[in-house]
Amino acid sequence: MRPLSLDEYKRYGRQMIQSEWGLPGQLKLKRATVAVVGAGGLGCPVLQYLAGAGVGTIRIVDHDEVDVSNLHRQVLHTTDRVGRNKAESAAMAIEALNPHVKAVSIPKAVHNNNAIELLSGIDILIDCTDRPETRYLLSDTAVRLDIPLVSGAAIASSGQWAVYGGVMNGKRRACYRCMWPAVIGDGGGRCSDVGVWGPVTGMVGCGMAGEAIKEILGHGDGYMHMMRLGTPLRSIKLRSQRPTCSCAGGEAPEIRVGECSTKTTTAVERVSPKELHAIQDSVTIVDTRPPTEFGICALESSHNVPLADILAHPDEMTRRYPGQIVFVCRQGNDSLLAAEKVQEAGGTVKDLRGGLVAWSRDVDPEFPVY
Amino acid sequence: MEAGTSNGLGYTDPASSTAAMPSSVKGKERGEIEIKIEFGGGLHLLFSQQARHVVHVPAHVPDSSPSKPVDMRYLVKYLKSDLLSERIEMFGEGDGVRPGILVLINDADWELEGELDYELKDGDEVVFISTLHGG
């Protein structure tokens, strides 16, 4: 009996005829089980290429729902599936792409108590999430399950990816913690705050899919790749396991995240969108967003002074706008920080609670939310 | 500070920071070497929001006797004192850099190159990078 169906010979022919692939490689893929955590900007291309290549069983783990703001980069989801669970939406897409693949959707969040249960029995774990806590949890889980972890990240026009952990040429590769024992700052920010190029998540996701396939075929190497759109790819040899790391029996270091969160130092008076609407003509509205965002949409008669400039010279604000200033931003975090600094410098300030998102919800439904 | 390239908390649009590179520097003087520096993963926020810099440092550590070629220890100290624009604690720790910052010398992990003891050569490229989290 033939190990593949006639359709599969035809379907996989273009990859199977390569010497490093062949029928044995295709059968390795068919027997493999991988888990992709996160069916977003990275997960979509990863899933798409793994399913296309014929990975036998793919678990898709994501608790989130498809939002219209995801669609510029999360290319497996569709406009008519907005609101559906992402794992289920992605499973529908890859089943349509390749009926030989068994897609198992798991519409749950991965956390400390269920990670082992959800992820045991897989050959490779693929981290397509977007939070440092989850990234370290998945690395620790891969170490526990003794399987390689393909991990990638993308933000704005930059990306990174690598295979961590597992054994290569008889030596243990560095795990994610070995390479990144601590989080610096906020790890470049989140896509919803900073923005991201769709093609950049696509490039990183394709790189991750390639690494996963190489691992399954037995051609894994040990490079980490770093990209920024418009500059050459930078690839470096990953170091081997760090003897003091928790993956080698050391203590798991505490993960410190987000040293840039807003800390309230002085109480600033906050106004609701309706309250601001009532006093709008008698105050100076200062919008702390970057000019690019200000250029997308802004309140009439508001002034744009980006947060960084305010923080650099808070006293200048009181000179420029001696009366009542109301600070606004998209969601009300940056503007609060600005308001606190200017108040400390002697300014008369208020802050719009909930930002322009709340303004759109409570005062002007025609005001765009992005 | 460049207006409008940062939200102050997050990440600068790298397109705008690469457009600004390399930093304008005066010509290399006698006895100096040129080092290319790049910051990735958001670290450029600490260095005037600019990803790429070109710096000129003395070929030998000043006042060293016997004269000692300039090394990574000197460069890291120089970056902290002359190039860092904010929050030294986010970059430096002791003589070196904070854990979680990967240092590449000519695209090799500096662990393989002797870390702080690596002796710099004219034209070397040194990259400091931290991990990204978006997805």
Short mmCIF file of C-alpha atoms in Angstrom, two decimals:
data_model
loop_
_atom_site.label_atom_id
_atom_site.label_comp_id
_atom_site.label_asym_id
_atom_site.label_seq_id
_atom_site.Cartn_x
_atom_site.Cartn_y
_atom_site.Cartn_z
CA MET A 1 0.00 0.00 0.00
CA ARG A 2 1.25 3.50 -0.83
CA PRO A 3 2.03 5.72 2.16
CA LEU A 4 0.34 8.75 0.56
CA SER A 5 -2.87 9.17 -1.41
CA LEU A 6 -2.60 9.99 -5.09
CA ASP A 7 -3.77 13.52 -4.37
CA GLU A 8 -0.96 13.95 -1.84
CA TYR A 9 1.74 12.87 -4.31
CA LYS A 10 0.50 15.53 -6.67
CA ARG A 11 -0.11 18.15 -3.99
CA TYR A 12 3.35 17.84 -2.40
CA GLY A 13 5.28 17.02 -5.58
CA ARG A 14 6.99 20.42 -5.90
CA GLN A 15 8.51 20.19 -2.44
CA MET A 16 9.06 16.38 -2.40
CA ILE A 17 11.29 16.35 -5.50
CA GLN A 18 13.95 18.32 -3.62
CA SER A 19 16.81 16.12 -2.42
CA GLU A 20 16.62 17.28 1.20
CA TRP A 21 12.91 16.44 1.26
CA GLY A 22 11.87 13.29 -0.69
CA LEU A 23 9.12 10.88 0.29
CA PRO A 24 10.73 10.19 3.70
CA GLY A 25 10.62 13.91 4.51
CA GLN A 26 6.99 14.17 3.47
CA LEU A 27 6.12 11.21 5.69
CA LYS A 28 7.89 12.86 8.63
CA LEU A 29 5.70 15.90 8.13
CA LYS A 30 2.56 13.80 7.84
CA ARG A 31 3.33 12.00 11.13
CA ALA A 32 4.21 15.22 12.96
CA THR A 33 2.02 17.01 15.49
CA VAL A 34 2.73 20.68 16.10
CA ALA A 35 1.00 23.25 18.27
CA VAL A 36 0.72 26.87 17.22
CA VAL A 37 -0.14 29.18 20.11
CA GLY A 38 -1.63 32.40 18.80
CA ALA A 39 -3.50 32.56 15.48
CA GLY A 40 -2.69 36.22 14.86
CA GLY A 41 -0.17 38.08 12.72
CA LEU A 42 2.53 35.43 13.14
CA GLY A 43 0.24 32.43 13.60
CA CYS A 44 -1.65 32.95 10.34
CA PRO A 45 1.33 32.62 7.97
CA VAL A 46 2.83 29.86 10.14
CA LEU A 47 -0.41 27.88 9.98
CA GLN A 48 -0.88 28.57 6.32
CA TYR A 49 2.54 27.24 5.30
CA LEU A 50 2.55 24.30 7.70
CA ALA A 51 -0.87 23.22 6.48
CA GLY A 52 0.12 23.73 2.86
CA ALA A 53 3.25 21.63 3.38
CA GLY A 54 1.22 18.78 4.87
CA VAL A 55 2.03 18.72 8.60
CA GLY A 56 -0.27 15.92 9.78
CA THR A 57 -1.82 17.37 12.93
CA ILE A 58 -1.88 21.02 13.93
CA ARG A 59 -3.23 22.21 17.26
CA ILE A 60 -4.27 25.86 17.18
CA VAL A 61 -4.55 27.56 20.54
CA ASP A 62 -6.10 31.04 20.80
CA HIS A 63 -8.75 32.42 23.13
CA ASP A 64 -9.16 35.69 21.24
CA GLU A 65 -11.77 36.73 18.70
CA VAL A 66 -11.19 38.08 15.21
CA ASP A 67 -11.35 41.88 15.14
CA VAL A 68 -11.54 43.97 11.99
CA SER A 69 -8.28 45.69 13.02
CA ASN A 70 -6.51 42.30 12.76
CA LEU A 71 -7.28 41.68 9.11
CA HIS A 72 -4.46 43.73 7.54
CA ARG A 73 -1.99 41.13 8.81
CA GLN A 74 -3.91 38.10 10.07
CA VAL A 75 -4.50 36.76 6.62
CA LEU A 76 -6.33 33.51 7.41
CA HIS A 77 -9.30 35.33 8.92
CA THR A 78 -12.00 36.95 6.84
CA THR A 79 -14.31 39.92 7.17
CA ASP A 80 -17.33 37.69 7.65
CA ARG A 81 -15.61 35.85 10.52
CA VAL A 82 -15.07 39.00 12.62
CA GLY A 83 -16.20 38.13 16.14
CA ARG A 84 -15.46 34.41 15.81
CA ASN A 85 -12.79 32.67 17.82
CA LYS A 86 -9.41 32.92 16.07
CA ALA A 87 -8.45 29.27 16.60
CA GLU A 88 -11.73 28.16 14.99
CA SER A 89 -11.48 30.69 12.17
CA ALA A 90 -7.90 29.61 11.41
CA ALA A 91 -8.89 25.91 11.52
CA MET A 92 -11.60 26.59 8.94
CA ALA A 93 -9.07 28.31 6.69
CA ILE A 94 -6.45 25.58 6.82
CA GLU A 95 -8.99 22.79 6.35
CA ALA A 96 -10.13 24.59 3.21
CA LEU A 97 -6.49 24.83 2.12
CA ASN A 98 -5.55 21.21 2.78
CA PRO A 99 -8.10 18.54 3.74
CA HIS A 100 -5.27 16.09 4.56
CA VAL A 101 -4.33 18.12 7.63
CA LYS A 102 -6.05 17.49 10.94
CA ALA A 103 -6.66 20.90 12.49
CA VAL A 104 -7.57 20.87 16.19
CA SER A 105 -8.79 24.24 17.42
CA ILE A 106 -8.45 24.99 21.12
CA PRO A 107 -10.27 28.23 21.97
CA LYS A 108 -8.50 28.72 25.30
CA ALA A 109 -5.83 30.94 26.82
CA VAL A 110 -2.62 29.15 27.80
CA HIS A 111 -1.69 29.69 31.43
CA ASN A 112 0.38 28.07 34.16
CA ASN A 113 -2.25 25.52 35.06
CA ASN A 114 -3.15 24.19 31.64
CA ALA A 115 -0.02 24.58 29.50
CA ILE A 116 1.28 21.02 29.97
CA GLU A 117 -2.17 19.52 29.47
CA LEU A 118 -2.87 21.49 26.29
CA LEU A 119 0.55 20.99 24.77
CA SER A 120 1.73 17.50 25.68
CA GLY A 121 2.02 14.99 22.83
CA ILE A 122 3.38 17.48 20.31
CA ASP A 123 6.70 17.37 18.47
CA ILE A 124 7.27 21.10 18.14
CA LEU A 125 5.81 24.11 19.92
CA ILE A 126 5.41 27.31 17.94
CA ASP A 127 5.07 30.56 19.88
CA CYS A 128 3.08 33.15 17.94
CA THR A 129 1.90 35.09 21.00
CA ASP A 130 2.50 38.71 21.85
CA ARG A 131 3.13 38.94 25.60
CA PRO A 132 6.41 38.32 27.42
CA GLU A 133 4.72 36.36 30.22
CA THR A 134 3.27 33.88 27.72
CA ARG A 135 6.55 33.68 25.85
CA TYR A 136 8.46 32.62 28.98
CA LEU A 137 5.66 30.22 29.95
CA LEU A 138 5.81 28.55 26.53
CA SER A 139 9.60 28.31 26.73
CA ASP A 140 9.36 26.68 30.16
CA THR A 141 6.68 24.32 28.82
CA ALA A 142 8.85 23.31 25.86
CA VAL A 143 11.74 22.64 28.26
CA ARG A 144 9.44 20.48 30.42
CA LEU A 145 8.15 18.57 27.38
CA ASP A 146 11.72 18.35 26.01
CA ILE A 147 10.75 19.62 22.55
CA PRO A 148 12.06 22.48 20.41
CA LEU A 149 10.37 25.86 20.57
CA VAL A 150 10.05 28.00 17.46
CA SER A 151 9.55 31.53 18.71
CA GLY A 152 9.13 34.75 16.77
CA ALA A 153 8.07 38.34 17.30
CA ALA A 154 7.26 41.36 15.15
CA ILE A 155 6.57 44.99 15.90
CA ALA A 156 6.46 48.05 13.64
CA SER A 157 8.91 47.13 10.84
CA SER A 158 11.17 44.84 12.92
CA GLY A 159 11.11 41.14 13.65
CA GLN A 160 13.09 38.27 15.19
CA TRP A 161 12.78 34.50 15.10
CA ALA A 162 14.72 31.40 16.18
CA VAL A 163 14.44 27.80 17.30
CA TYR A 164 15.17 27.49 21.00
CA GLY A 165 15.86 24.46 23.16
CA GLY A 166 15.89 20.84 22.07
CA VAL A 167 19.03 18.99 21.07
CA MET A 168 21.09 19.62 17.97
CA ASN A 169 24.23 17.64 17.05
CA GLY A 170 24.16 16.11 20.51
CA LYS A 171 24.28 19.53 22.21
CA ARG A 172 21.44 21.33 23.97
CA ARG A 173 20.53 24.56 22.27
CA ALA A 174 19.91 27.69 24.29
CA CYS A 175 16.33 28.02 25.49
CA TYR A 176 14.46 31.32 25.27
CA ARG A 177 15.49 32.14 28.84
CA CYS A 178 19.15 31.33 28.11
CA MET A 179 19.10 33.95 25.33
CA TRP A 180 16.81 36.47 26.98
CA PRO A 181 17.22 36.19 30.76
CA ALA A 182 15.41 39.50 31.31
CA VAL A 183 12.95 41.76 29.58
CA ILE A 184 14.27 45.24 28.83
CA GLY A 185 11.61 47.93 28.86
CA ASP A 186 8.43 46.81 27.23
CA GLY A 187 10.00 44.59 24.58
CA GLY A 188 9.38 47.04 21.80
CA GLY A 189 5.70 47.59 22.61
CA ARG A 190 2.48 46.00 21.44
CA CYS A 191 1.07 46.00 17.93
CA SER A 192 -2.09 47.75 19.11
CA ASP A 193 -0.07 50.64 20.58
CA VAL A 194 2.87 50.96 18.23
CA GLY A 195 1.55 49.51 14.99
CA VAL A 196 3.00 46.83 12.75
CA TRP A 197 3.49 46.23 9.06
CA GLY A 198 1.39 43.28 7.84
CA PRO A 199 4.19 42.04 5.57
CA VAL A 200 6.63 42.09 8.51
CA THR A 201 4.50 39.68 10.56
CA GLY A 202 4.18 37.71 7.33
CA MET A 203 7.96 37.55 6.82
CA VAL A 204 8.62 36.52 10.40
CA GLY A 205 5.81 33.95 10.28
CA CYS A 206 7.16 32.48 7.03
CA GLY A 207 10.62 32.30 8.61
CA MET A 208 9.14 30.47 11.61
CA ALA A 209 7.26 28.02 9.38
CA GLY A 210 10.50 27.34 7.51
CA GLU A 211 12.35 26.65 10.76
CA ALA A 212 9.58 24.32 11.98
CA ILE A 213 9.68 22.34 8.73
CA LYS A 214 13.50 22.12 8.88
CA GLU A 215 13.25 20.76 12.43
CA ILE A 216 10.73 18.11 11.35
CA LEU A 217 12.80 17.09 8.33
CA GLY A 218 15.88 16.84 10.55
CA HIS A 219 17.71 19.80 9.02
CA GLY A 220 17.46 22.15 11.99
CA ASP A 221 20.30 24.60 12.53
CA GLY A 222 21.00 27.05 15.28
CA TYR A 223 20.55 30.57 13.99
CA MET A 224 18.57 33.49 15.27
CA HIS A 225 17.33 35.84 12.58
CA MET A 226 16.64 39.53 13.02
CA MET A 227 15.06 41.70 10.38
CA ARG A 228 14.09 45.26 9.80
CA LEU A 229 12.26 46.16 6.64
CA GLY A 230 14.67 47.73 4.16
CA THR A 231 17.86 46.45 5.79
CA PRO A 232 19.66 43.12 5.28
CA LEU A 233 18.62 40.17 7.43
CA ARG A 234 20.97 39.62 10.36
CA SER A 235 21.52 35.98 11.32
CA ILE A 236 23.62 34.88 14.23
CA LYS A 237 24.60 31.52 15.63
CA LEU A 238 22.66 30.81 18.80
CA ARG A 239 24.80 30.07 21.84
CA SER A 240 24.44 26.71 23.57
CA GLN A 241 22.58 26.17 26.81
CA ARG A 242 23.55 28.54 29.64
CA PRO A 243 24.65 26.36 32.57
CA THR A 244 23.01 28.68 35.12
CA CYS A 245 19.66 28.79 33.29
CA SER A 246 16.55 27.12 34.71
CA CYS A 247 16.51 24.80 31.67
CA ALA A 248 19.80 23.39 32.96
CA GLY A 249 18.51 23.04 36.50
CA GLY A 250 19.19 26.60 37.70
CA GLU A 251 16.68 28.91 39.34
CA ALA A 252 14.11 30.47 37.03
CA PRO A 253 14.81 34.19 37.23
CA GLU A 254 12.02 36.57 38.00
CA ILE A 255 10.65 38.14 34.84
CA ARG A 256 10.42 41.89 35.05
CA VAL A 257 8.11 43.43 32.54
CA GLY A 258 6.98 46.91 31.69
CA GLU A 259 9.16 49.36 33.56
CA CYS A 260 7.47 52.09 31.63
CA SER A 261 3.96 51.68 32.98
CA THR A 262 2.29 54.87 34.08
CA LYS A 263 2.73 55.54 37.75
CA THR A 264 0.47 58.11 39.34
CA THR A 265 2.57 60.59 41.30
CA THR A 266 0.15 63.47 41.76
CA ALA A 267 -3.62 63.28 41.47
CA VAL A 268 -4.68 64.88 38.22
CA GLU A 269 -8.32 65.80 37.72
CA ARG A 270 -9.80 63.61 35.03
CA VAL A 271 -12.82 64.53 32.98
CA SER A 272 -15.26 62.33 31.11
CA PRO A 273 -15.83 62.87 27.38
CA LYS A 274 -19.21 64.53 28.11
CA GLU A 275 -17.61 66.89 30.65
CA LEU A 276 -14.94 67.85 28.14
CA HIS A 277 -17.60 68.42 25.50
CA ALA A 278 -19.30 70.92 27.84
CA ILE A 279 -16.12 72.96 28.48
CA GLN A 280 -14.47 72.42 25.09
CA ASP A 281 -14.60 76.09 24.00
CA SER A 282 -13.08 77.50 27.18
CA VAL A 283 -10.00 75.29 27.48
CA THR A 284 -6.90 74.43 25.46
CA ILE A 285 -6.96 70.83 24.30
CA VAL A 286 -3.49 69.30 23.88
CA ASP A 287 -3.29 65.99 22.06
CA THR A 288 -0.21 64.01 23.14
CA ARG A 289 -0.22 61.46 20.33
CA PRO A 290 2.55 61.23 17.71
CA PRO A 291 1.89 63.53 14.71
CA THR A 292 1.18 60.50 12.50
CA GLU A 293 -1.74 59.50 14.69
CA PHE A 294 -2.86 63.12 15.06
CA GLY A 295 -2.94 63.22 11.27
CA ILE A 296 -5.36 60.27 11.17
CA CYS A 297 -8.03 62.05 13.18
CA ALA A 298 -8.09 64.77 15.84
CA LEU A 299 -10.50 66.92 17.82
CA GLU A 300 -11.27 70.27 16.24
CA SER A 301 -9.11 73.09 17.65
CA SER A 302 -6.85 70.66 19.52
CA HIS A 303 -3.08 71.24 19.54
CA ASN A 304 -0.64 68.43 18.91
CA VAL A 305 2.35 68.25 21.26
CA PRO A 306 3.79 64.69 21.34
CA LEU A 307 4.30 63.13 24.76
CA ALA A 308 8.09 62.95 24.43
CA ASP A 309 8.30 66.71 23.87
CA ILE A 310 6.05 67.40 26.85
CA LEU A 311 8.08 65.14 29.13
CA ALA A 312 11.30 66.80 27.96
CA HIS A 313 10.01 70.35 28.72
CA PRO A 314 6.87 70.28 30.92
CA ASP A 315 7.44 73.89 32.07
CA GLU A 316 7.35 75.07 28.46
CA MET A 317 3.71 73.91 28.30
CA THR A 318 2.62 76.22 31.09
CA ARG A 319 4.29 79.15 29.31
CA ARG A 320 2.74 78.30 25.96
CA TYR A 321 -0.75 77.57 27.34
CA PRO A 322 -1.17 79.57 30.56
CA GLY A 323 -4.88 78.74 31.00
CA GLN A 324 -6.66 75.45 31.59
CA ILE A 325 -5.13 72.60 29.56
CA VAL A 326 -6.97 69.33 28.93
CA PHE A 327 -4.68 66.56 27.73
CA VAL A 328 -6.04 63.88 25.40
CA CYS A 329 -4.57 60.83 23.67
CA ARG A 330 -5.95 57.65 22.14
CA GLN A 331 -6.74 55.72 25.30
CA GLY A 332 -5.91 58.06 28.15
CA ASN A 333 -2.56 56.69 29.36
CA ASP A 334 -0.02 58.98 27.70
CA SER A 335 -2.19 62.02 28.28
CA LEU A 336 -2.36 61.27 32.01
CA LEU A 337 1.42 61.02 32.17
CA ALA A 338 1.70 64.37 30.37
CA ALA A 339 -0.89 65.96 32.65
CA GLU A 340 0.98 64.80 35.76
CA LYS A 341 4.30 66.23 34.58
CA VAL A 342 2.80 69.57 33.54
CA GLN A 343 0.87 69.81 36.82
CA GLU A 344 4.12 69.22 38.70
CA ALA A 345 5.63 72.05 36.66
CA GLY A 346 2.88 74.37 37.86
CA GLY A 347 0.34 74.02 35.05
CA THR A 348 -3.45 73.94 35.40
CA VAL A 349 -4.42 70.65 33.87
CA LYS A 350 -7.14 68.08 33.37
CA ASP A 351 -6.99 64.77 31.58
CA LEU A 352 -9.57 63.08 29.33
CA ARG A 353 -10.39 59.73 30.92
CA GLY A 354 -10.53 56.92 28.36
CA GLY A 355 -9.06 59.10 25.63
CA LEU A 356 -10.44 59.61 22.15
CA VAL A 357 -11.79 56.06 22.12
CA ALA A 358 -14.16 57.12 24.92
CA TRP A 359 -14.91 60.40 23.11
CA SER A 360 -16.04 58.43 20.08
CA ARG A 361 -18.17 56.14 22.27
CA ASP A 362 -19.80 58.83 24.44
CA VAL A 363 -19.84 62.09 22.48
CA ASP A 364 -19.21 61.72 18.75
CA PRO A 365 -19.85 58.29 17.20
CA GLU A 366 -18.56 59.68 13.88
CA PHE A 367 -15.10 60.16 15.39
CA PRO A 368 -12.89 57.35 13.99
CA VAL A 369 -11.49 54.67 16.28
CA TYR A 370 -8.35 53.03 14.91
CA MET B 1 14.67 64.79 20.73
CA GLU B 2 13.08 64.17 17.36
CA ALA B 3 9.49 65.26 17.54
CA GLY B 4 6.83 62.83 16.57
CA THR B 5 8.71 59.60 16.16
CA SER B 6 7.75 58.13 19.49
CA ASN B 7 4.77 57.74 21.71
CA GLY B 8 7.22 58.20 24.55
CA LEU B 9 6.59 54.77 26.00
CA GLY B 10 6.75 52.37 23.16
CA TYR B 11 8.74 51.99 20.03
CA THR B 12 9.88 54.47 17.46
CA ASP B 13 8.94 53.84 13.87
CA PRO B 14 12.23 52.34 12.67
CA ALA B 15 11.72 53.76 9.21
CA SER B 16 12.16 57.23 10.62
CA SER B 17 15.14 56.26 12.73
CA THR B 18 16.96 54.59 9.85
CA ALA B 19 16.26 57.63 7.71
CA ALA B 20 18.19 59.66 10.25
CA MET B 21 21.23 57.44 10.20
CA PRO B 22 24.12 57.54 10.41
CA SER B 23 24.68 60.09 13.10
CA SER B 24 26.59 63.09 11.89
CA VAL B 25 30.09 62.88 13.25
CA LYS B 26 33.15 64.88 12.70
CA GLY B 27 35.86 63.25 10.66
CA LYS B 28 38.01 60.58 12.20
CA GLU B 29 41.14 62.04 13.73
CA ARG B 30 44.60 60.56 13.91
CA GLY B 31 44.82 57.76 16.43
CA GLU B 32 41.09 57.15 16.32
CA ILE B 33 39.14 54.16 15.04
CA GLU B 34 35.61 54.13 13.62
CA ILE B 35 32.98 51.80 15.10
CA LYS B 36 29.51 51.25 13.69
CA ILE B 37 26.87 50.87 16.37
CA GLU B 38 23.30 49.64 15.98
CA PHE B 39 20.56 49.35 18.55
CA GLY B 40 17.65 46.96 18.00
CA GLY B 41 14.58 45.68 19.80
CA GLY B 42 13.68 49.12 21.10
CA LEU B 43 17.05 49.96 22.68
CA HIS B 44 17.50 52.88 20.31
CA LEU B 45 14.96 54.72 22.44
CA LEU B 46 17.76 55.17 24.95
CA PHE B 47 20.12 56.61 22.34
CA SER B 48 18.39 59.69 20.95
CA GLN B 49 15.84 57.43 19.25
CA GLN B 50 18.33 56.59 16.57
CA ALA B 51 19.04 53.00 15.56
CA ARG B 52 22.39 53.52 13.87
CA HIS B 53 25.38 55.51 15.03
CA VAL B 54 28.97 55.86 13.93
CA VAL B 55 31.42 56.70 16.69
CA HIS B 56 35.11 57.50 16.75
CA VAL B 57 37.07 56.32 19.75
CA PRO B 58 40.80 56.40 20.47
CA ALA B 59 42.65 53.35 19.15
CA HIS B 60 44.26 53.03 22.56
CA VAL B 61 42.78 53.52 25.99
CA PRO B 62 43.78 57.05 27.04
CA ASP B 63 46.43 57.22 29.80
CA SER B 64 46.92 53.46 29.79
CA SER B 65 50.45 52.37 30.49
CA PRO B 66 51.63 50.31 28.82
CA SER B 67 49.41 51.51 25.99
CA LYS B 68 46.37 49.22 25.73
CA PRO B 69 44.22 48.77 22.59
CA VAL B 70 40.68 50.02 23.10
CA ASP B 71 38.28 47.23 24.06
CA MET B 72 34.55 46.62 24.54
CA ARG B 73 34.86 47.68 28.19
CA TYR B 74 35.97 51.11 27.00
CA LEU B 75 33.26 51.26 24.30
CA VAL B 76 30.44 50.38 26.71
CA LYS B 77 31.71 53.03 29.13
CA TYR B 78 31.92 55.52 26.27
CA LEU B 79 28.36 54.71 25.14
CA LYS B 80 27.06 55.26 28.66
CA SER B 81 28.84 58.56 29.11
CA ASP B 82 28.68 60.06 25.61
CA LEU B 83 25.87 58.48 23.60
CA LEU B 84 23.18 57.36 26.04
CA SER B 85 20.43 59.95 26.20
CA GLU B 86 18.34 58.54 29.05
CA ARG B 87 17.83 55.87 31.69
CA ILE B 88 21.31 54.42 32.17
CA GLU B 89 19.83 51.64 34.33
CA MET B 90 18.03 50.31 31.25
CA PHE B 91 21.33 49.69 29.49
CA GLY B 92 24.27 49.34 31.81
CA GLU B 93 25.05 47.06 34.70
CA GLY B 94 28.50 47.30 36.28
CA ASP B 95 31.14 47.56 33.57
CA GLY B 96 28.91 45.75 31.12
CA VAL B 97 25.34 45.74 29.84
CA ARG B 98 22.18 44.46 31.46
CA PRO B 99 21.21 40.79 31.17
CA GLY B 100 18.68 40.52 28.36
CA ILE B 101 20.75 42.63 26.00
CA LEU B 102 22.38 40.55 23.32
CA VAL B 103 25.65 42.00 22.05
CA LEU B 104 26.92 41.13 18.59
CA ILE B 105 30.41 41.97 17.36
CA ASN B 106 30.55 41.70 13.57
CA ASP B 107 27.45 39.47 13.69
CA ALA B 108 28.85 37.04 16.28
CA ASP B 109 27.58 36.70 19.84
CA TRP B 110 30.12 38.57 21.95
CA GLU B 111 30.30 35.55 24.29
CA LEU B 112 32.42 33.96 21.57
CA GLU B 113 34.60 37.07 21.25
CA GLY B 114 35.70 37.63 24.83
CA GLU B 115 32.90 40.01 25.79
CA LEU B 116 34.32 43.11 27.53
CA ASP B 117 37.91 42.10 26.74
CA TYR B 118 37.41 42.07 22.97
CA GLU B 119 39.88 44.48 21.36
CA LEU B 120 38.14 46.72 18.85
CA LYS B 121 39.41 47.21 15.32
CA ASP B 122 38.73 50.05 12.91
CA GLY B 123 35.44 49.36 11.07
CA ASP B 124 34.03 46.89 13.61
CA GLU B 125 30.26 46.73 13.89
CA VAL B 126 28.72 46.33 17.32
CA VAL B 127 24.99 45.61 17.71
CA PHE B 128 23.01 45.77 20.94
CA ILE B 129 19.63 44.08 20.77
CA SER B 130 16.85 43.17 23.16
CA THR B 131 13.95 40.86 22.54
CA LEU B 132 10.70 41.92 20.90
CA HIS B 133 7.29 40.72 21.98
CA GLY B 134 4.73 41.78 19.42
CA GLY B 135 2.91 39.29 17.31
#
